Structures are given as C-alpha cells and as structure tokens.
Short mmCIF file of C-alpha atoms in Angstrom, two decimals:
data_model
loop_
_atom_site.label_atom_id
_atom_site.label_comp_id
_atom_site.label_asym_id
_atom_site.label_seq_id
_atom_site.Cartn_x
_atom_site.Cartn_y
_atom_site.Cartn_z
CA MET A 1 1.23 -8.71 -50.02
CA ASN A 2 5.02 -7.67 -51.83
CA SER A 3 3.75 -4.22 -51.45
CA LEU A 4 3.38 -3.89 -47.43
CA PHE A 5 6.84 -5.89 -47.74
CA SER A 6 8.28 -2.51 -49.37
CA ASP A 7 6.76 -0.46 -46.94
CA PRO A 8 9.15 0.67 -44.07
CA ALA A 9 6.57 3.12 -42.87
CA ALA A 10 2.96 0.53 -43.01
CA TRP A 11 6.07 -2.20 -40.77
CA SER A 12 7.18 1.28 -38.56
CA ARG A 13 3.81 1.59 -37.20
CA ILE A 14 2.92 -2.25 -37.18
CA GLN A 15 5.78 -2.55 -35.18
CA PHE A 16 4.44 0.04 -32.53
CA ALA A 17 1.61 -1.35 -33.14
CA PHE A 18 1.86 -4.54 -31.30
CA THR A 19 4.32 -3.72 -28.88
CA ILE A 20 2.25 -0.48 -27.06
CA ILE A 21 -1.16 -2.48 -27.04
CA TYR A 22 1.21 -5.59 -25.22
CA HIS A 23 3.06 -3.15 -22.96
CA TYR A 24 -0.29 -1.24 -21.94
CA LEU A 25 -1.97 -5.06 -20.88
CA PHE A 26 -0.22 -4.52 -17.43
CA PRO A 27 0.08 -0.76 -16.52
CA GLN A 28 -4.27 -0.46 -17.44
CA LEU A 29 -3.93 -3.64 -14.00
CA THR A 30 -1.28 -1.33 -12.13
CA MET A 31 -3.25 1.74 -11.95
CA GLY A 32 -6.45 -0.13 -11.70
CA LEU A 33 -5.32 -1.71 -8.66
CA THR A 34 -3.48 0.32 -7.18
CA TRP A 35 -6.75 2.70 -5.59
CA PHE A 36 -6.77 -0.72 -4.34
CA LEU A 37 -4.90 -1.28 -2.33
CA VAL A 38 -4.67 1.40 -0.62
CA TYR A 39 -8.84 1.50 0.20
CA TRP A 40 -7.59 -2.07 1.78
CA LYS A 41 -5.13 -0.05 3.76
CA TRP A 42 -7.51 3.22 4.71
CA ARG A 43 -9.66 -0.09 5.47
CA ALA A 44 -7.58 -1.69 8.09
CA LEU A 45 -5.88 1.62 9.06
CA ARG A 46 -9.37 2.57 10.46
CA THR A 47 -11.45 -0.58 11.58
CA GLY A 48 -8.67 -2.60 13.13
CA ASP A 49 -9.88 -5.99 10.05
CA GLU A 50 -7.35 -8.33 9.36
CA LYS A 51 -8.40 -9.48 6.26
CA TYR A 52 -8.41 -6.13 4.54
CA ASN A 53 -4.27 -5.78 5.66
CA GLN A 54 -4.55 -9.44 3.73
CA ALA A 55 -6.57 -9.08 1.15
CA ALA A 56 -3.40 -5.95 0.48
CA ARG A 57 -0.37 -8.35 0.60
CA PHE A 58 -2.06 -10.83 -1.60
CA TRP A 59 -2.40 -8.13 -4.74
CA ALA A 60 0.95 -6.73 -3.92
CA LYS A 61 2.12 -9.59 -5.06
CA ILE A 62 0.47 -9.47 -8.53
CA PHE A 63 0.58 -6.76 -8.82
CA GLY A 64 4.66 -6.10 -8.03
CA LEU A 65 4.36 -8.80 -10.52
CA ASN A 66 1.62 -7.02 -13.19
CA PHE A 67 4.59 -4.35 -13.00
CA ALA A 68 7.67 -5.67 -13.22
CA VAL A 69 6.84 -7.06 -16.63
CA GLY A 70 5.73 -4.04 -17.93
CA VAL A 71 8.36 -2.30 -16.80
CA VAL A 72 10.55 -4.59 -19.50
CA THR A 73 7.72 -4.62 -22.45
CA GLY A 74 8.29 -0.38 -21.69
CA ILE A 75 12.20 -0.28 -22.55
CA PRO A 76 11.55 -0.86 -26.93
CA MET A 77 9.15 2.03 -26.75
CA GLU A 78 12.05 3.95 -25.65
CA PHE A 79 14.32 2.87 -28.41
CA GLN A 80 11.67 2.76 -31.16
CA PHE A 81 11.67 7.37 -31.31
CA GLY A 82 15.14 6.81 -31.57
CA THR A 83 15.11 3.37 -34.24
CA ASN A 84 12.52 3.50 -36.14
CA TRP A 85 10.77 7.06 -36.07
CA ALA A 86 13.82 9.32 -36.11
CA GLY A 87 11.86 11.69 -38.24
CA PHE A 88 9.35 12.34 -35.07
CA SER A 89 12.23 12.61 -33.01
CA LYS A 90 14.11 15.32 -34.26
CA TYR A 91 10.94 17.34 -35.63
CA ALA A 92 9.06 16.88 -31.46
CA GLY A 93 11.80 15.40 -29.33
CA GLY A 94 12.33 19.14 -28.20
CA VAL A 95 8.86 19.59 -26.58
CA ILE A 96 7.85 15.18 -26.28
CA GLY A 97 10.92 14.51 -25.03
CA GLN A 98 10.20 16.84 -21.82
CA THR A 99 6.86 14.33 -20.51
CA LEU A 100 8.93 11.39 -21.10
CA ALA A 101 11.74 11.90 -18.74
CA MET A 102 9.18 14.31 -16.15
CA GLU A 103 7.94 10.49 -16.58
CA GLY A 104 10.93 9.15 -15.97
CA MET A 105 12.73 11.12 -13.39
CA PHE A 106 9.21 12.19 -11.12
CA ALA A 107 6.12 9.43 -10.88
CA PHE A 108 8.23 6.11 -12.59
CA PHE A 109 10.61 6.24 -9.88
CA LEU A 110 8.97 7.04 -7.13
CA GLU A 111 6.61 4.78 -8.00
CA SER A 112 9.32 2.07 -8.29
CA ALA A 113 10.81 3.02 -5.30
CA PHE A 114 7.34 2.67 -3.36
CA ILE A 115 6.85 -0.96 -4.05
CA GLY A 116 9.63 -3.05 -2.93
CA ALA A 117 8.32 -0.94 0.58
CA LEU A 118 4.42 -2.79 -0.66
CA ILE A 119 4.88 -5.71 -1.17
CA TRP A 120 7.42 -6.57 1.64
CA GLY A 121 8.55 -3.71 4.00
CA GLU A 122 4.70 -3.51 6.45
CA LYS A 123 6.38 -5.53 9.21
CA ARG A 124 8.77 -2.69 9.49
CA LEU A 125 7.22 -0.06 8.22
CA GLY A 126 4.24 -0.26 10.70
CA PRO A 127 0.23 0.12 9.49
CA ARG A 128 0.25 4.24 9.37
CA TYR A 129 3.38 4.39 7.09
CA HIS A 130 2.68 1.01 5.26
CA PHE A 131 -0.69 3.07 4.15
CA LEU A 132 1.68 5.79 2.99
CA ALA A 133 3.95 4.00 0.59
CA ALA A 134 0.97 2.48 -0.58
CA LEU A 135 -0.83 6.13 -1.23
CA ALA A 136 2.81 7.66 -3.01
CA VAL A 137 2.90 3.74 -5.31
CA ALA A 138 -0.76 4.62 -6.96
CA LEU A 139 0.64 8.46 -7.38
CA GLY A 140 3.49 7.88 -8.65
CA SER A 141 1.43 6.33 -11.27
CA TRP A 142 -1.38 8.06 -11.65
CA ILE A 143 1.15 11.03 -11.97
CA SER A 144 3.26 8.45 -14.11
CA ALA A 145 0.05 8.31 -16.67
CA TYR A 146 -0.79 11.61 -16.74
CA PHE A 147 2.51 12.84 -17.85
CA ILE A 148 2.55 9.74 -21.05
CA ILE A 149 -1.06 10.91 -21.52
CA VAL A 150 0.49 15.42 -22.31
CA THR A 151 2.73 13.22 -24.98
CA ASN A 152 -0.04 11.64 -27.18
CA ALA A 153 -1.99 14.44 -26.37
CA PHE A 154 -0.25 16.49 -27.61
CA MET A 155 0.07 14.79 -30.90
CA GLN A 156 -3.48 15.07 -30.65
CA HIS A 157 -4.34 19.03 -30.01
CA PRO A 158 -1.08 20.13 -30.29
CA VAL A 159 -0.53 23.51 -27.89
CA GLY A 160 2.50 25.73 -25.90
CA TYR A 161 4.81 25.16 -29.09
CA HIS A 162 6.63 27.22 -31.07
CA ILE A 163 8.32 26.28 -34.45
CA GLU A 164 12.54 27.14 -33.85
CA THR A 165 14.33 27.63 -36.56
CA ASP A 166 15.45 24.36 -38.15
CA GLY A 167 11.54 23.88 -38.44
CA SER A 168 11.77 21.86 -35.79
CA LEU A 169 9.12 21.98 -32.70
CA GLY A 170 10.43 23.41 -28.92
CA ILE A 171 8.06 24.79 -26.04
CA ASN A 172 6.54 27.49 -26.06
CA SER A 173 4.61 27.86 -23.19
CA LEU A 174 5.29 24.81 -20.39
CA SER A 175 2.05 25.09 -18.37
CA ALA A 176 -0.14 25.04 -21.93
CA TYR A 177 1.40 21.75 -22.51
CA LEU A 178 0.86 20.82 -20.02
CA LEU A 179 -2.39 21.90 -18.91
CA ASN A 180 -3.30 21.44 -21.89
CA PRO A 181 -7.29 20.44 -21.98
CA TRP A 182 -7.04 17.20 -24.56
CA ALA A 183 -4.94 15.75 -21.73
CA TRP A 184 -7.23 16.94 -18.64
CA ILE A 185 -10.24 15.10 -20.65
CA GLN A 186 -7.42 12.08 -22.45
CA PHE A 187 -6.19 11.41 -18.58
CA THR A 188 -9.59 10.60 -16.71
CA HIS A 189 -11.33 8.90 -19.69
CA ASN A 190 -7.71 5.54 -19.22
CA GLN A 191 -7.91 5.99 -16.21
CA MET A 192 -10.88 5.19 -15.04
CA ALA A 193 -10.92 2.39 -18.46
CA ALA A 194 -7.89 1.05 -15.82
CA LEU A 195 -10.06 0.98 -12.93
CA VAL A 196 -12.23 -0.95 -15.23
CA THR A 197 -10.38 -3.38 -15.79
CA GLY A 198 -8.98 -3.65 -12.21
CA SER A 199 -12.67 -4.31 -11.05
CA PHE A 200 -13.25 -6.66 -13.20
CA VAL A 201 -9.65 -8.55 -12.32
CA VAL A 202 -10.13 -8.46 -8.73
CA ALA A 203 -13.63 -9.51 -8.88
CA ALA A 204 -13.04 -12.20 -11.58
CA VAL A 205 -10.32 -13.40 -8.69
CA GLY A 206 -13.22 -13.38 -6.29
CA ALA A 207 -16.72 -15.25 -7.52
CA PHE A 208 -13.51 -17.87 -8.90
CA TYR A 209 -12.77 -18.71 -4.55
CA THR A 210 -16.91 -18.26 -4.39
CA LEU A 211 -17.27 -20.70 -6.93
CA ARG A 212 -14.58 -23.09 -6.00
CA GLY A 213 -16.12 -22.86 -2.17
CA LEU A 214 -12.47 -21.31 -1.19
CA HIS A 215 -10.74 -18.77 1.15
CA LEU A 216 -14.65 -16.78 1.30
CA GLU A 217 -13.99 -14.02 3.53
CA GLN A 218 -11.34 -12.76 1.56
CA ALA A 219 -13.64 -13.58 -2.24
CA ARG A 220 -16.27 -11.48 -1.04
CA VAL A 221 -13.86 -8.05 0.09
CA TYR A 222 -13.32 -9.57 -3.99
CA LEU A 223 -16.51 -9.82 -5.03
CA ARG A 224 -17.82 -6.86 -3.74
CA ALA A 225 -15.42 -4.06 -3.46
CA GLY A 226 -15.14 -5.04 -7.96
CA THR A 227 -18.43 -4.66 -8.94
CA VAL A 228 -19.07 -1.24 -7.17
CA ILE A 229 -15.96 0.26 -7.82
CA GLY A 230 -16.67 -1.46 -11.25
CA LEU A 231 -20.28 -0.09 -12.07
CA ILE A 232 -18.28 3.04 -10.75
CA ALA A 233 -15.73 4.12 -12.81
CA SER A 234 -17.61 1.78 -15.52
CA PHE A 235 -20.42 4.19 -15.99
CA LEU A 236 -17.63 7.78 -15.60
CA VAL A 237 -15.95 6.62 -18.22
CA ALA A 238 -18.66 6.34 -20.34
CA PHE A 239 -20.87 9.76 -18.99
CA PRO A 240 -18.97 12.56 -18.72
CA THR A 241 -14.75 11.60 -19.39
CA GLY A 242 -16.07 9.72 -22.69
CA ASP A 243 -18.84 12.37 -24.12
CA GLN A 244 -16.31 14.66 -23.05
CA GLN A 245 -14.06 12.60 -24.75
CA ALA A 246 -16.51 12.27 -27.91
CA LYS A 247 -17.13 16.33 -27.59
CA LEU A 248 -12.83 17.57 -28.24
CA VAL A 249 -12.69 15.23 -30.93
CA GLY A 250 -15.76 17.14 -32.36
CA ASN A 251 -14.57 19.90 -31.92
CA HIS A 252 -11.36 19.53 -33.05
CA GLN A 253 -11.23 17.03 -35.33
CA PRO A 254 -13.55 16.90 -37.21
CA VAL A 255 -12.87 14.04 -39.84
CA THR A 256 -11.91 12.10 -37.51
CA LEU A 257 -15.56 11.72 -35.53
CA ALA A 258 -16.52 11.79 -39.40
CA ALA A 259 -14.58 7.59 -39.74
CA MET A 260 -15.62 6.85 -36.25
CA GLU A 261 -19.06 6.99 -37.38
CA GLY A 262 -19.16 6.03 -40.67
CA ARG A 263 -20.66 9.21 -42.29
CA PHE A 264 -19.70 10.48 -45.51
CA VAL A 265 -21.91 13.73 -46.63
CA GLY A 266 -22.95 15.51 -43.60
CA GLY A 267 -25.71 18.10 -42.80
CA PRO A 268 -27.76 18.75 -39.63
CA ARG A 269 -29.47 15.75 -37.05
CA ALA A 270 -27.32 14.24 -37.41
CA SER A 271 -27.50 9.83 -35.78
CA VAL A 272 -25.15 7.50 -34.31
CA ALA A 273 -24.91 4.02 -36.00
CA LEU A 274 -25.10 1.58 -33.79
CA ILE A 275 -25.29 -1.22 -36.43
CA GLY A 276 -23.81 -0.24 -40.35
CA GLN A 277 -20.31 -1.55 -42.44
CA PRO A 278 -18.55 1.18 -43.46
CA ASN A 279 -18.42 0.69 -47.52
CA VAL A 280 -15.42 3.78 -48.31
CA ALA A 281 -16.05 1.98 -51.83
CA ALA A 282 -19.27 3.27 -52.55
CA LYS A 283 -19.58 6.06 -50.00
CA ARG A 284 -22.23 4.99 -47.70
CA LEU A 285 -23.18 3.15 -44.91
CA ASP A 286 -24.26 -0.65 -45.34
CA ASN A 287 -27.71 -1.76 -43.11
CA PRO A 288 -27.50 0.75 -40.73
CA ILE A 289 -29.95 1.08 -37.98
CA GLU A 290 -29.51 4.81 -36.03
CA VAL A 291 -30.40 6.81 -33.74
CA PRO A 292 -31.78 10.15 -35.67
CA GLY A 293 -30.03 13.53 -34.44
CA ALA A 294 -27.85 11.16 -30.84
CA LEU A 295 -23.95 11.88 -33.17
CA SER A 296 -25.15 15.61 -33.11
CA PHE A 297 -26.16 16.09 -29.56
CA LEU A 298 -23.01 13.98 -28.46
CA ALA A 299 -21.26 15.95 -30.59
CA TYR A 300 -21.92 19.03 -29.90
CA GLY A 301 -24.77 19.53 -28.04
CA HIS A 302 -28.00 20.27 -29.70
CA PHE A 303 -29.62 17.57 -31.69
CA GLY A 304 -30.14 19.56 -34.39
CA SER A 305 -26.67 20.76 -34.76
CA PHE A 306 -24.33 19.96 -38.56
CA VAL A 307 -21.38 17.50 -38.18
CA HIS A 308 -19.18 17.15 -41.61
CA GLY A 309 -18.73 14.09 -43.13
CA LEU A 310 -15.70 13.05 -44.86
CA ASP A 311 -17.36 14.23 -48.61
CA ASP A 312 -16.54 17.93 -46.55
CA PHE A 313 -12.81 17.33 -46.56
CA PRO A 314 -10.04 16.36 -48.75
CA LYS A 315 -9.50 12.54 -49.25
CA GLU A 316 -5.84 12.75 -48.83
CA SER A 317 -6.50 14.26 -44.76
CA TRP A 318 -9.38 11.81 -44.13
CA PRO A 319 -7.89 8.59 -41.35
CA ASP A 320 -6.59 6.20 -43.60
CA ASN A 321 -7.73 2.20 -42.77
CA ILE A 322 -12.20 3.82 -41.80
CA GLU A 323 -13.69 0.77 -42.47
CA LEU A 324 -10.76 -0.17 -38.72
CA LEU A 325 -11.55 3.04 -37.65
CA TYR A 326 -15.12 2.38 -37.42
CA TYR A 327 -14.91 -0.81 -35.38
CA SER A 328 -12.76 -0.61 -32.92
CA PHE A 329 -14.93 2.79 -31.77
CA HIS A 330 -18.56 0.69 -32.55
CA LEU A 331 -17.07 -2.46 -30.63
CA MET A 332 -15.47 -0.11 -27.32
CA ILE A 333 -19.00 1.18 -27.06
CA THR A 334 -20.34 -2.23 -27.09
CA LEU A 335 -18.21 -3.45 -24.61
CA GLY A 336 -18.13 -0.12 -22.20
CA THR A 337 -22.45 -0.58 -22.04
CA ILE A 338 -22.42 -4.09 -21.74
CA PHE A 339 -19.19 -3.11 -18.24
CA ILE A 340 -22.63 -0.64 -16.71
CA ILE A 341 -25.49 -3.76 -17.54
CA LEU A 342 -23.50 -5.90 -15.55
CA MET A 343 -21.92 -3.99 -12.75
CA ALA A 344 -25.43 -2.95 -12.25
CA TYR A 345 -27.02 -6.20 -12.22
CA ALA A 346 -24.49 -7.13 -9.60
CA GLY A 347 -24.69 -4.17 -7.81
CA ILE A 348 -28.07 -5.43 -7.23
CA GLN A 349 -27.61 -8.91 -6.64
CA ASN A 350 -25.28 -8.05 -4.06
CA LEU A 351 -27.63 -4.79 -2.51
CA ARG A 352 -30.05 -8.55 -2.12
CA CYS A 353 -27.25 -10.34 -0.24
CA ARG A 354 -27.63 -12.74 -3.49
CA LEU A 355 -23.75 -11.94 -5.18
CA GLU A 356 -22.78 -14.99 -3.70
CA SER A 357 -25.32 -16.97 -4.28
CA SER A 358 -25.81 -16.55 -7.53
CA THR A 359 -23.54 -18.83 -9.70
CA GLY A 360 -24.33 -18.02 -12.95
CA LEU A 361 -23.82 -14.29 -12.43
CA LEU A 362 -20.11 -15.21 -10.84
CA TRP A 363 -19.42 -17.56 -13.87
CA VAL A 364 -20.24 -14.53 -15.71
CA LEU A 365 -17.90 -12.09 -13.35
CA MET A 366 -15.13 -14.52 -13.79
CA LEU A 367 -14.97 -14.93 -17.36
CA ALA A 368 -15.36 -11.07 -17.82
CA PHE A 369 -11.89 -10.20 -16.97
CA PRO A 370 -10.04 -10.12 -20.29
CA PHE A 371 -13.37 -7.83 -22.11
CA PRO A 372 -11.85 -4.97 -20.20
CA TYR A 373 -8.59 -5.56 -21.87
CA ILE A 374 -9.70 -5.67 -25.04
CA ALA A 375 -11.99 -2.94 -24.39
CA ASN A 376 -9.16 -0.82 -23.74
CA THR A 377 -7.09 -1.24 -26.61
CA LEU A 378 -10.25 0.03 -28.80
CA GLY A 379 -10.18 3.00 -27.52
CA TRP A 380 -6.40 3.44 -27.70
CA MET A 381 -6.99 1.71 -31.31
CA THR A 382 -10.23 4.62 -31.67
CA ALA A 383 -7.68 8.03 -31.15
CA GLU A 384 -4.23 5.94 -32.58
CA LEU A 385 -6.10 5.42 -35.75
CA GLY A 386 -8.42 8.43 -35.15
CA ARG A 387 -4.82 11.04 -35.36
CA GLN A 388 -4.30 9.62 -38.90
CA PRO A 389 -2.43 10.89 -41.61
CA TRP A 390 -1.03 12.42 -38.57
CA LEU A 391 1.72 11.97 -35.81
CA ILE A 392 1.06 15.19 -34.97
CA TYR A 393 -1.67 16.75 -36.09
CA GLY A 394 -1.97 19.11 -38.94
CA LEU A 395 1.74 20.02 -37.98
CA PHE A 396 3.30 16.53 -39.23
CA ARG A 397 2.41 13.62 -41.05
CA THR A 398 3.19 9.95 -40.47
CA SER A 399 4.03 9.24 -43.34
CA ASP A 400 7.80 11.78 -42.86
CA GLY A 401 8.37 10.38 -38.99
CA TYR A 402 9.99 7.73 -40.03
CA SER A 403 13.66 6.21 -39.37
CA LYS A 404 14.42 6.35 -44.20
CA VAL A 405 17.03 4.19 -43.08
CA VAL A 406 15.75 1.49 -40.82
CA SER A 407 14.38 -1.33 -44.27
CA SER A 408 11.83 -3.25 -44.48
CA GLY A 409 13.17 -6.00 -43.25
CA ASP A 410 14.84 -4.55 -40.65
CA THR A 411 11.79 -3.99 -38.98
CA VAL A 412 10.15 -7.17 -39.79
CA PHE A 413 12.98 -8.74 -38.28
CA THR A 414 13.37 -6.84 -34.61
CA LEU A 415 8.88 -7.88 -34.63
CA ILE A 416 10.09 -11.55 -35.02
CA GLY A 417 12.21 -10.53 -32.38
CA PHE A 418 9.68 -8.84 -30.20
CA VAL A 419 6.57 -11.94 -30.54
CA GLY A 420 8.59 -14.83 -29.56
CA LEU A 421 9.93 -12.64 -26.27
CA TYR A 422 6.96 -10.95 -25.16
CA PHE A 423 4.86 -14.60 -25.95
CA VAL A 424 7.79 -15.76 -23.49
CA LEU A 425 6.90 -13.34 -21.28
CA GLY A 426 3.66 -13.44 -21.58
CA VAL A 427 3.34 -17.02 -20.49
CA LEU A 428 6.20 -16.48 -17.96
CA PHE A 429 3.01 -13.93 -16.65
CA LEU A 430 0.39 -16.43 -15.96
CA VAL A 431 1.85 -18.91 -14.93
CA LEU A 432 3.46 -16.76 -11.88
CA VAL A 433 0.65 -15.23 -11.48
CA GLY A 434 -1.61 -18.36 -11.64
CA ARG A 435 0.74 -19.92 -8.71
CA GLU A 436 -0.37 -16.84 -7.20
CA ILE A 437 -3.91 -17.40 -7.21
CA SER A 438 -3.59 -21.19 -6.75
CA HIS A 439 -1.61 -20.57 -3.11
CA GLY A 440 -4.48 -17.89 -2.41
CA PRO A 441 -4.14 -14.86 0.26
CA GLY A 442 -3.40 -17.37 3.78
CA ASP A 443 -5.38 -18.78 6.11
CA ALA A 444 -8.90 -17.42 6.34
CA VAL A 445 -9.45 -14.36 9.34
CA VAL A 446 -11.59 -14.10 11.67
CA ALA A 447 -14.88 -12.65 8.98
CA GLY A 448 -16.16 -8.58 9.69
CA ASN A 449 -19.85 -8.44 11.42
CA GLY A 450 -22.28 -10.90 8.83
CA GLY A 451 -24.76 -7.89 8.49
CA GLY A 452 -25.27 -6.45 4.84
CA PRO A 453 -23.58 -5.88 1.25
CA SER A 454 -20.25 -3.61 2.65
CA ILE A 455 -17.10 -3.86 1.05
#
C-alpha cells in the first residue's frame, strides 16, 4: 500500500478512471434514449396517435435529468487535463484540443440549445417543429460523441499529426485526424452499445409497469420498442462493429490482442479462450477451454493466420494489468452474447403476442437494465487498459504524462471529494428518476390498433 500512496501517476490514473467511469454512466443513456424520442415523435407525426407523444414526453423528462447530471460530472474531467495530466496536455494539446473544442462549440451547444425546447416547448412549437427539436438533440448528442471518440481514437491510432520544433504534437492533416478509420469503427461500436443501454432501460420500465398492472398501453409501447431495438443494437455491437474493432486491434496493437486473450506464445490457428485464468508469472493461461483457430479468424479473417503472443514483444511494452484487461474483455463478450439471446427470446415472444404475459421474462427484463452499463464500462476498460503503457500509442508513455507537481496526497484528497460529491449526485439522480417513474407517463390514452405486435 505504501508504494501505491507514493506513486502520483497511479493515483492520477485512479482518479481519472473513477471520474470518467462514473460520468459515462449518463451519456450512454442520453445517446441511447435520444433516437427513441425521435422515433416516437415521428410516429406521432405520421399516425396522429397520442400514445407516441405521451411516450416522448415521459422519456424526455428522464433524458433531461440524465443530461444534466452528465454535464455536471463531465466538467471535472476537462479540468484534470490541466491539473493531473499537464505533461500530456503540453505534448498533445495542439491535437486533442481541436476536437474537444469542436465538441463544445458545434455539438454540445446544439444539443443543449434544443433540450429545453424538447422538454417544455411542445405546445409552442407544434408537432413538426417539436419533432425537429428532438432530431436536433439526437444529432447534437451523437456529433458530440464523435468528436470525443476522434480524440480517443487518436490516442489509440495516431494519424494526421506532425512533431513541432519544441517536441509537441500538431495537426498536419485535419481531414486525416477527423476521419481516422479507428474513430469510425470505434464510434459505431460505441453508439450501438449506447443504444443497447437505452433499449434495456426502456424495456425495463415497460416490464415494471406491466408487472404492476400500471400504464399498460404505455408499457406495451416501451416493451416492444425496447426489445426490438435492443435486439438489433445488441447484434450490431457484435457484428460488424465489434468484429471490425477486433481486426483493428489485431493489425495495429498486436500486443494488446495477445493480452486480451491471455496468449503468451504466438502461432497459427490461434484459439479463442472461452474460459481460462491468465497466469502472468508462469506465462500461461490456466484451465483453458478454447475454440481452435477462432482468434486467427476473428483478428485476420483466416483460420490459419499467425497471431503474436506476448513473448514476441519486449515486456516493457506489455499492458500493465493483463489480468484486469483479460477479464474485462471476456466479461464484456459474455454479457454481449447474453444480451442477444435475451432480446431474441423477447422478440419471439413479441411475435407470438405473449411478451406482456410472460411473467418470468418480464422480471428478467426489469432486472437486466444495469448490465449494459457494466458491459459498456468493461468495453472502455478494455480499450484503455489495452493501450497501456502508452497515452498515445507508440508515441507518448503514460509515465510521462502526469503532472509532476501534484503529489499523491493531493490527488487522494481530491479523489475522496469526488467520491463524496458523486455519491450525493447519484442519490439525488436516483430519487428524481424514481419520482418520475412513480408518477408515470400520465393518464392512459386510447389504444391504437389492437392487431399484431408493433412498436
């Protein structure tokens, strides 16, 4: 413990990890919910059915609460670039500052400007303009996400830069930087995962109301929309976006791929470990259950492809927490598979018009909503742990990026403050969202057609 307290770099990493993990609990839901709002406003505009407007009004309130807490928890992360990561900011600020500024100017303000109109402006705007307000919020939130992910993609796969005379980085090609192929794949993968979170939350509230016999018309809208979109998004997270992300890692970060799979010895026909425990000291995977050739195919498109092992690289280039990286990756994959199976079964029950009467399935859907949050967190942990020991892969090490003038004690003190503040914010958020769910979406409306399943 003494060595940890004496290492300011480790505490700066822990503090940033805590604040960003907590913060991202909120943007993933806003990005996942926003297209539900657009869809329901579009259906209301097309059909004139008030139940879709009612759904949009209810979820817009939850969206607004979620957005507000996301903004509050996101501000400290920006300050940490200057307080805890001054070395990184000095070296790479000329590049990453561009997209962080774009995120604030072009996307964040667009999203923020229309949220008030979305929540409170329906009567004043009218149906068409209120739909456009929902669309503007959706575009703003996803454009904002793209600029942030471009920043992270540069740290994973730096392109479009040059080195200034003082040794810092500058942008050589803005188009190459903004259109980084890593960013496109990472963005689509991340956004599909956010849709999974939104789908599970919407379906969970629908299941809750159905089990309690409340707001049944609205519950049916939430259940069917949540399960249908949840199935599509869960599948897209795995393929093609997850598949393409794995190929990028294999081609550009082979040491990361080896660590993710606990693979110490390279060779052709590399296996994917379904179960196993990495033993770094002994350089082996204990008790493995493997699928032969699967890793070669997933990473390089051919079962006979050669996959490097950790022993093919100098030890100082290995990710510095192989065990946590391995388990984060495998738990993420396991949860993603479960999501597909669960939503596929819910889809079958929906087609059979038995979704609302399947009590056991409703309980599972209601209780499953935290797991996409866990899967998203594990996914980001995989990306960030896998990039270590680099802040910018191949260019700038993490050990060079922290602020040398900030002591471990200072960082621990502020971390304790963040934990206390975020705990209070979390409790307040849960109370407010719980109150909205308790109040419900309002009075029941006349049902639409009573035919087969629809969303």
